[in-house]
XYZ file of C-alpha atoms in Angstrom:
451
model
C 51.139 -115.528 -23.099
C 53.205 -116.370 -20.156
C 50.070 -115.681 -17.527
C 51.148 -118.292 -14.778
C 51.819 -116.873 -11.332
C 53.995 -119.744 -10.007
C 57.215 -118.736 -11.798
C 56.945 -115.193 -9.807
C 56.118 -117.305 -6.571
C 59.483 -119.182 -7.033
C 61.229 -115.831 -7.701
C 59.868 -114.010 -4.796
C 60.342 -116.994 -2.267
C 63.978 -116.987 -3.772
C 64.438 -113.216 -2.978
C 63.264 -113.441 0.090
C 65.662 -116.444 0.859
C 68.468 -114.087 -0.017
C 67.457 -111.412 2.403
C 67.354 -114.436 5.237
C 70.751 -115.766 3.948
C 72.113 -112.426 4.566
C 70.652 -111.710 7.684
C 72.016 -115.026 9.241
C 75.068 -114.544 7.705
C 75.570 -111.335 9.586
C 74.522 -112.780 12.861
C 77.263 -115.542 12.137
C 79.765 -112.716 11.358
C 78.878 -110.672 14.521
C 79.645 -114.088 16.547
C 83.079 -114.087 15.169
C 83.507 -110.399 16.452
C 81.470 -110.925 19.727
C 81.743 -114.594 20.719
C 79.064 -114.026 23.518
C 76.335 -112.358 21.067
C 73.210 -114.255 21.110
C 75.152 -117.772 21.210
C 72.592 -119.142 23.405
C 69.514 -118.708 21.553
C 71.279 -119.125 17.948
C 74.682 -120.297 18.293
C 77.108 -120.803 15.311
C 76.292 -124.336 14.961
C 72.484 -123.319 14.071
C 73.490 -120.260 12.219
C 75.836 -121.726 9.667
C 73.244 -124.464 8.239
C 70.741 -121.712 8.180
C 72.796 -119.702 6.111
C 73.601 -122.304 3.746
C 69.793 -123.714 3.631
C 68.839 -119.763 2.484
C 71.569 -119.712 0.178
C 70.700 -122.714 -1.756
C 67.249 -121.846 -1.713
C 67.677 -118.544 -3.204
C 69.669 -120.315 -5.984
C 67.364 -122.952 -6.698
C 63.934 -121.189 -6.256
C 65.232 -118.349 -8.521
C 66.768 -120.312 -11.071
C 63.750 -122.739 -11.158
C 61.448 -119.617 -11.342
C 63.161 -118.162 -14.247
C 63.565 -121.312 -16.150
C 59.839 -121.923 -15.793
C 58.889 -118.553 -16.868
C 61.091 -118.630 -19.788
C 59.936 -122.258 -21.347
C 56.221 -121.709 -19.878
C 53.606 -123.364 -22.354
C 49.815 -123.092 -21.826
C 49.397 -126.190 -23.408
C 51.357 -128.033 -20.837
C 49.400 -128.818 -17.211
C 50.957 -126.023 -14.668
C 49.961 -128.477 -11.889
C 53.055 -130.115 -11.833
C 54.613 -126.617 -11.286
C 52.460 -126.039 -8.479
C 52.958 -129.166 -6.797
C 56.656 -128.978 -6.864
C 56.922 -125.285 -5.670
C 54.639 -126.362 -2.312
C 57.059 -129.373 -2.051
C 59.919 -127.264 -1.932
C 58.466 -124.348 -0.041
C 57.100 -126.685 2.878
C 60.106 -128.802 2.882
C 62.403 -125.672 3.257
C 60.182 -124.579 6.246
C 60.584 -127.818 8.172
C 64.246 -128.194 7.618
C 64.794 -124.295 8.781
C 62.781 -125.511 11.828
C 64.900 -128.794 12.481
C 68.054 -126.434 12.226
C 66.312 -123.965 14.653
C 65.512 -126.899 17.352
C 69.190 -128.400 16.585
C 67.729 -131.265 15.005
C 70.820 -132.129 13.089
C 71.976 -135.325 10.791
C 73.391 -136.044 7.375
C 76.673 -134.131 6.111
C 78.308 -130.721 5.758
C 75.866 -128.601 3.804
C 73.288 -131.117 3.980
C 72.762 -131.364 8.104
C 69.203 -132.003 7.929
C 67.769 -135.177 8.858
C 67.847 -137.790 6.141
C 64.207 -138.404 5.798
C 63.916 -135.048 3.968
C 65.663 -136.608 1.002
C 62.550 -137.938 -0.293
C 60.835 -134.675 -0.636
C 63.570 -133.008 -1.997
C 64.176 -135.518 -4.363
C 60.549 -135.821 -5.583
C 60.722 -131.891 -6.175
C 63.498 -132.421 -8.824
C 61.777 -135.365 -10.379
C 58.669 -133.064 -10.759
C 60.820 -130.390 -12.362
C 62.392 -132.872 -14.725
C 58.774 -133.834 -15.754
C 57.633 -130.376 -16.168
C 60.761 -129.627 -18.044
C 61.145 -132.371 -20.348
C 57.106 -132.420 -21.028
C 57.210 -128.836 -22.453
C 60.696 -129.178 -24.325
C 60.815 -132.632 -25.648
C 59.090 -131.533 -29.001
C 61.966 -129.264 -29.957
C 64.827 -131.640 -28.667
C 66.579 -131.697 -32.305
C 66.914 -128.187 -32.316
C 67.739 -127.206 -28.634
C 70.235 -124.513 -28.404
C 72.982 -124.758 -25.858
C 71.361 -123.433 -22.744
C 68.377 -125.983 -22.938
C 70.822 -128.731 -22.703
C 72.447 -127.046 -19.682
C 69.175 -126.791 -18.220
C 68.265 -130.346 -18.873
C 71.490 -131.842 -17.714
C 71.373 -129.863 -14.813
C 68.154 -131.185 -13.617
C 69.138 -134.857 -14.242
C 72.555 -134.189 -12.594
C 70.567 -132.691 -9.705
C 68.647 -135.631 -8.825
C 71.781 -137.991 -9.607
C 74.242 -136.056 -7.590
C 71.754 -135.380 -4.738
C 71.045 -139.023 -4.163
C 74.947 -139.683 -4.503
C 75.158 -137.151 -1.615
C 73.088 -139.438 0.595
C 74.786 -142.663 -0.092
C 76.207 -142.264 3.451
C 73.219 -143.843 4.783
C 74.537 -147.309 3.387
C 76.861 -149.135 5.710
C 79.588 -149.684 2.686
C 80.080 -145.755 3.227
C 79.394 -145.024 6.364
C 81.433 -147.766 8.051
C 84.759 -146.773 6.029
C 86.104 -143.645 6.093
C 87.978 -142.871 3.201
C 84.983 -144.004 0.824
C 82.634 -141.939 3.069
C 84.875 -138.559 3.136
C 85.512 -139.301 -1.036
C 81.942 -139.545 -1.663
C 81.095 -136.348 0.578
C 83.286 -134.262 -1.174
C 82.745 -136.023 -4.503
C 78.731 -135.387 -4.525
C 79.135 -132.114 -2.916
C 81.550 -130.855 -5.670
C 79.299 -132.127 -8.447
C 76.290 -131.185 -6.633
C 77.508 -127.447 -7.185
C 78.366 -128.110 -10.630
C 74.903 -129.250 -11.480
C 73.375 -126.107 -10.112
C 75.966 -124.041 -12.058
C 74.509 -125.669 -15.378
C 71.128 -124.020 -14.333
C 72.424 -120.769 -13.505
C 75.003 -120.436 -16.399
C 72.208 -121.921 -18.849
C 70.375 -118.785 -17.670
C 73.354 -116.242 -18.145
C 73.415 -117.371 -21.928
C 69.610 -117.218 -22.291
C 69.306 -113.936 -20.955
C 72.483 -112.776 -22.935
C 70.965 -114.064 -26.195
C 67.638 -112.079 -25.640
C 69.507 -109.000 -24.738
C 71.491 -109.133 -27.792
C 68.490 -110.321 -30.087
C 71.085 -112.563 -31.705
C 71.096 -116.648 -31.493
C 74.487 -117.242 -32.633
C 75.772 -117.736 -29.068
C 73.502 -120.457 -28.104
C 74.162 -122.728 -31.395
C 77.965 -121.918 -31.852
C 80.565 -124.394 -31.826
C 82.150 -122.140 -28.632
C 78.698 -122.171 -26.846
C 78.548 -126.153 -26.971
C 82.255 -126.514 -26.315
C 81.585 -124.684 -23.491
C 78.687 -127.008 -22.492
C 80.831 -129.928 -22.668
C 83.474 -128.538 -20.621
C 81.094 -127.598 -18.010
C 79.804 -131.318 -18.199
C 83.417 -132.531 -17.612
C 83.981 -130.255 -14.827
C 80.560 -131.516 -13.230
C 82.097 -134.751 -13.312
C 85.587 -134.481 -12.399
C 86.370 -131.070 -11.165
C 85.412 -132.046 -7.758
C 88.550 -134.211 -7.019
C 90.739 -131.141 -6.260
C 88.942 -130.940 -3.164
C 90.289 -134.337 -1.703
C 94.163 -133.859 -2.855
C 94.778 -134.909 1.129
C 92.527 -137.881 0.900
C 94.071 -141.336 0.004
C 92.962 -142.073 -3.574
C 94.360 -143.124 -7.114
C 96.860 -140.493 -8.410
C 95.163 -140.483 -11.709
C 92.327 -138.663 -10.171
C 94.450 -135.988 -8.730
C 96.059 -135.457 -11.939
C 92.663 -135.467 -14.125
C 91.344 -132.808 -11.617
C 94.147 -130.524 -11.996
C 94.166 -130.417 -15.346
C 90.382 -129.917 -15.686
C 90.664 -127.236 -13.028
C 92.497 -125.486 -15.327
C 89.939 -124.774 -17.755
C 87.063 -123.422 -15.466
C 84.988 -120.516 -16.892
C 87.530 -119.527 -19.411
C 85.114 -120.135 -22.243
C 82.140 -118.389 -20.142
C 84.670 -115.454 -20.158
C 85.103 -115.495 -23.840
C 81.216 -115.922 -24.395
C 80.258 -112.827 -22.214
C 83.177 -110.765 -23.836
C 81.919 -111.529 -27.254
C 78.284 -110.868 -26.092
C 79.389 -107.495 -24.373
C 81.399 -106.261 -27.842
C 77.957 -107.176 -30.113
C 75.073 -106.302 -28.022
C 73.080 -103.337 -29.634
C 73.157 -99.925 -27.712
C 69.080 -100.061 -27.411
C 69.116 -103.667 -26.058
C 71.512 -101.906 -23.237
C 69.280 -99.171 -22.613
C 66.291 -101.439 -22.591
C 67.751 -104.309 -20.349
C 70.298 -101.978 -18.526
C 69.636 -103.571 -15.056
C 70.009 -106.928 -16.633
C 73.204 -105.868 -18.444
C 74.653 -104.062 -15.257
C 74.208 -107.419 -13.460
C 76.021 -109.294 -15.850
C 78.887 -107.220 -16.222
C 79.245 -107.670 -12.611
C 79.173 -111.432 -12.972
C 82.139 -110.830 -15.530
C 84.426 -109.156 -13.060
C 83.573 -112.254 -10.484
C 84.369 -114.880 -12.808
C 87.594 -113.422 -13.640
C 88.462 -113.048 -9.993
C 87.216 -116.395 -8.869
C 88.854 -117.937 -12.101
C 92.416 -116.756 -10.664
C 91.612 -117.794 -7.252
C 90.305 -121.258 -8.421
C 93.712 -121.680 -10.670
C 95.585 -121.196 -7.493
C 93.975 -123.578 -5.146
C 93.718 -126.489 -7.868
C 97.851 -126.434 -7.769
C 98.273 -129.320 -5.173
C 101.467 -127.728 -3.333
C 98.972 -124.480 -2.780
C 95.763 -126.479 -1.882
C 97.857 -128.212 0.940
C 97.950 -124.935 2.772
C 94.631 -123.391 1.731
C 92.263 -126.424 2.356
C 89.989 -125.868 5.139
C 90.819 -121.991 5.668
C 89.168 -118.714 4.818
C 90.395 -119.079 1.209
C 88.043 -121.963 0.659
C 85.250 -119.584 2.130
C 86.307 -116.992 -0.316
C 86.000 -119.197 -3.374
C 83.047 -120.629 -2.435
C 81.601 -116.949 -1.505
C 83.004 -115.779 -5.147
C 81.093 -118.434 -6.581
C 77.500 -118.112 -4.917
C 77.728 -114.442 -4.287
C 79.742 -112.947 -6.886
C 78.821 -115.387 -9.753
C 75.356 -116.952 -9.121
C 73.885 -114.163 -7.385
C 74.663 -111.519 -9.785
C 73.497 -113.951 -12.896
C 70.389 -114.701 -11.105
C 69.862 -111.067 -10.337
C 70.361 -110.270 -14.071
C 67.661 -112.865 -14.785
C 65.154 -111.383 -12.363
C 65.353 -108.075 -13.678
C 65.256 -109.038 -17.338
C 61.685 -110.751 -16.872
C 60.828 -107.521 -14.503
C 61.813 -105.299 -17.403
C 59.973 -107.024 -20.117
C 56.761 -108.018 -18.142
C 56.457 -104.644 -16.139
C 59.122 -102.126 -16.931
C 61.310 -100.357 -14.598
C 60.961 -96.590 -14.231
C 64.528 -94.413 -14.391
C 64.170 -93.802 -10.758
C 64.044 -97.305 -9.831
C 66.796 -98.266 -12.164
C 68.726 -95.444 -10.453
C 67.878 -96.879 -7.357
C 69.297 -100.170 -8.243
C 72.323 -98.939 -9.907
C 73.341 -97.212 -6.711
C 72.679 -100.755 -4.963
C 75.083 -102.459 -7.499
C 77.807 -100.085 -6.503
C 77.853 -100.537 -2.637
C 77.136 -104.425 -3.416
C 80.156 -104.663 -5.369
C 82.457 -102.491 -3.354
C 81.418 -104.223 -0.106
C 81.800 -107.678 -1.562
C 85.296 -106.868 -2.915
C 86.325 -106.055 0.600
C 84.495 -108.973 2.060
C 86.042 -111.317 -0.187
C 89.748 -109.895 0.132
C 89.456 -110.009 3.695
C 88.570 -113.557 3.629
C 91.807 -114.225 1.794
C 93.995 -112.346 4.231
C 92.199 -114.248 7.081
C 92.938 -117.798 5.591
C 96.592 -116.744 4.794
C 96.872 -116.017 8.597
C 94.924 -119.418 9.406
C 97.332 -121.344 7.187
C 100.359 -119.482 8.754
C 98.907 -120.500 12.186
C 98.076 -124.156 11.390
C 101.541 -124.705 10.017
C 104.287 -122.158 11.202
C 102.843 -121.367 14.790
C 103.559 -124.245 17.159
C 103.433 -121.792 20.466
C 100.006 -120.339 19.598
C 97.158 -121.766 21.040
C 93.851 -121.645 18.924
C 92.270 -119.225 21.773
C 94.985 -116.994 21.118
C 94.985 -117.092 17.278
C 91.388 -116.191 17.408
C 91.739 -112.880 19.594
C 94.631 -112.018 17.137
C 91.984 -111.862 14.573
C 89.428 -109.779 16.008
C 90.190 -106.687 14.203
C 89.850 -108.869 10.887
C 86.587 -110.006 12.140
C 85.388 -106.528 12.677
C 86.156 -105.518 9.516
C 84.972 -108.523 7.693
C 81.823 -107.568 9.639
C 81.614 -104.225 8.461
C 82.078 -105.250 4.704
C 79.287 -107.764 5.361
C 76.934 -104.954 6.414
C 77.676 -103.077 3.422
C 76.935 -106.233 1.287
C 73.708 -106.611 3.030
C 72.774 -102.767 2.550
C 73.709 -103.307 -1.232
C 71.933 -106.261 -1.869
C 68.737 -105.104 0.024
C 68.899 -101.664 -2.061
C 68.853 -103.838 -5.503
C 66.373 -106.463 -4.346
C 63.601 -104.198 -2.603
C 62.196 -102.774 -5.821
C 62.199 -106.131 -7.553
C 60.304 -107.550 -4.531
C 57.942 -104.563 -4.872
C 57.547 -105.353 -8.803
C 56.829 -108.702 -8.104
C 54.186 -108.327 -5.552
C 52.695 -106.144 -7.985
C 52.539 -108.460 -10.947
C 51.201 -111.128 -8.669
C 48.383 -108.812 -7.399
C 47.477 -108.211 -11.091
C 47.538 -111.882 -11.813
C 45.164 -112.922 -8.943
C 42.992 -109.872 -8.712
C 43.155 -107.875 -11.861
C 44.478 -104.546 -12.882
C 42.187 -102.706 -11.369
C 43.394 -103.861 -7.758
C 46.764 -102.569 -8.390
C 45.356 -99.471 -9.749
C 43.213 -98.998 -6.399
C 45.823 -100.238 -3.797
C 48.962 -100.219 -5.100
C 50.820 -96.941 -6.702
């Protein structure tokens, strides 16, 4: 029996982080449209790293919580699970405080003081210890998603360490090595957490369908090795402008052309074969995975374009890169993780038809708003690239003023995105609170205080 409450603590913190991520992102968007809005209290230099922190917390905590629930074993001590949870939670709170009080250090996306490297690394090591203690006995029979989770944990430890090599003089004092390592580690870091998220999607697909063929198939393992190669080399298309060996550019270009193709095929085959009864029982989880399929397709198309060196020259550093990252984090990772959360909740507590109807409404608002949000980012990226390369007579201030209408539209779509996500996760948070209350105080507490 899966009686430990800590996986639900992880998921709850993850969902709350998603709310904070959207709220901070909304404030950032308002500052684009109204530059003087609250800039003395929370300037953009504070909001941006906060937004990144909460986005990563959403991905990591929810993915870890789901994986721990899926593999939970009563014979393995849960003390490691508790230690890791509190290490990550308190470290996250302290990092947020550093950002609010403008205590910055480090590199892009990891702007916190580098002393936090130690507790974060410790948290991932604890997760690795727990995972391999539970799973090592079945090592020879692992389906592909166990390999993805195990590899993702190891790679997170390696690449998070790699992202802090700038502390060493060899990297800090040499610009080319420093910049190359920054983007190499950052790109591989994303690939490592994608291993955790995509492995989760495969687990949920298998449990939805009731068939284990996907996770033991040659196609599934081919996708695993393809993803592993992407983690190791796909980062290189970010550094086309940096003077590096030509073979790195060519290899990155070839590998970039393979992104997500196999995952699309797996989802397609799964969708075709899934029984009607599973679609009904896990309808929320199924709907979220269908949304991820759409965003995998859209992001694949964009990734193929920006991986072409001649196009990358004009898109690098513009809103098009932001559209690519947002398409990955919101369109793919978020829908997969919401599918995982809803799958767990549909098993543990079930969802009433009224709750499902509410979540479906939220998913429609979310998807329509995010599509507009994503398209506006592409338009803004094209305009910025045009200004950089073809508009020599226009100052940055004049260019920003010319973008105000797009910023307002961007903010409106962002508002719709927030509303849709909140409609989706509000009942999920309520369900988790009920589950935790039952685990902590017994079912009589739920019957007495929670309707």
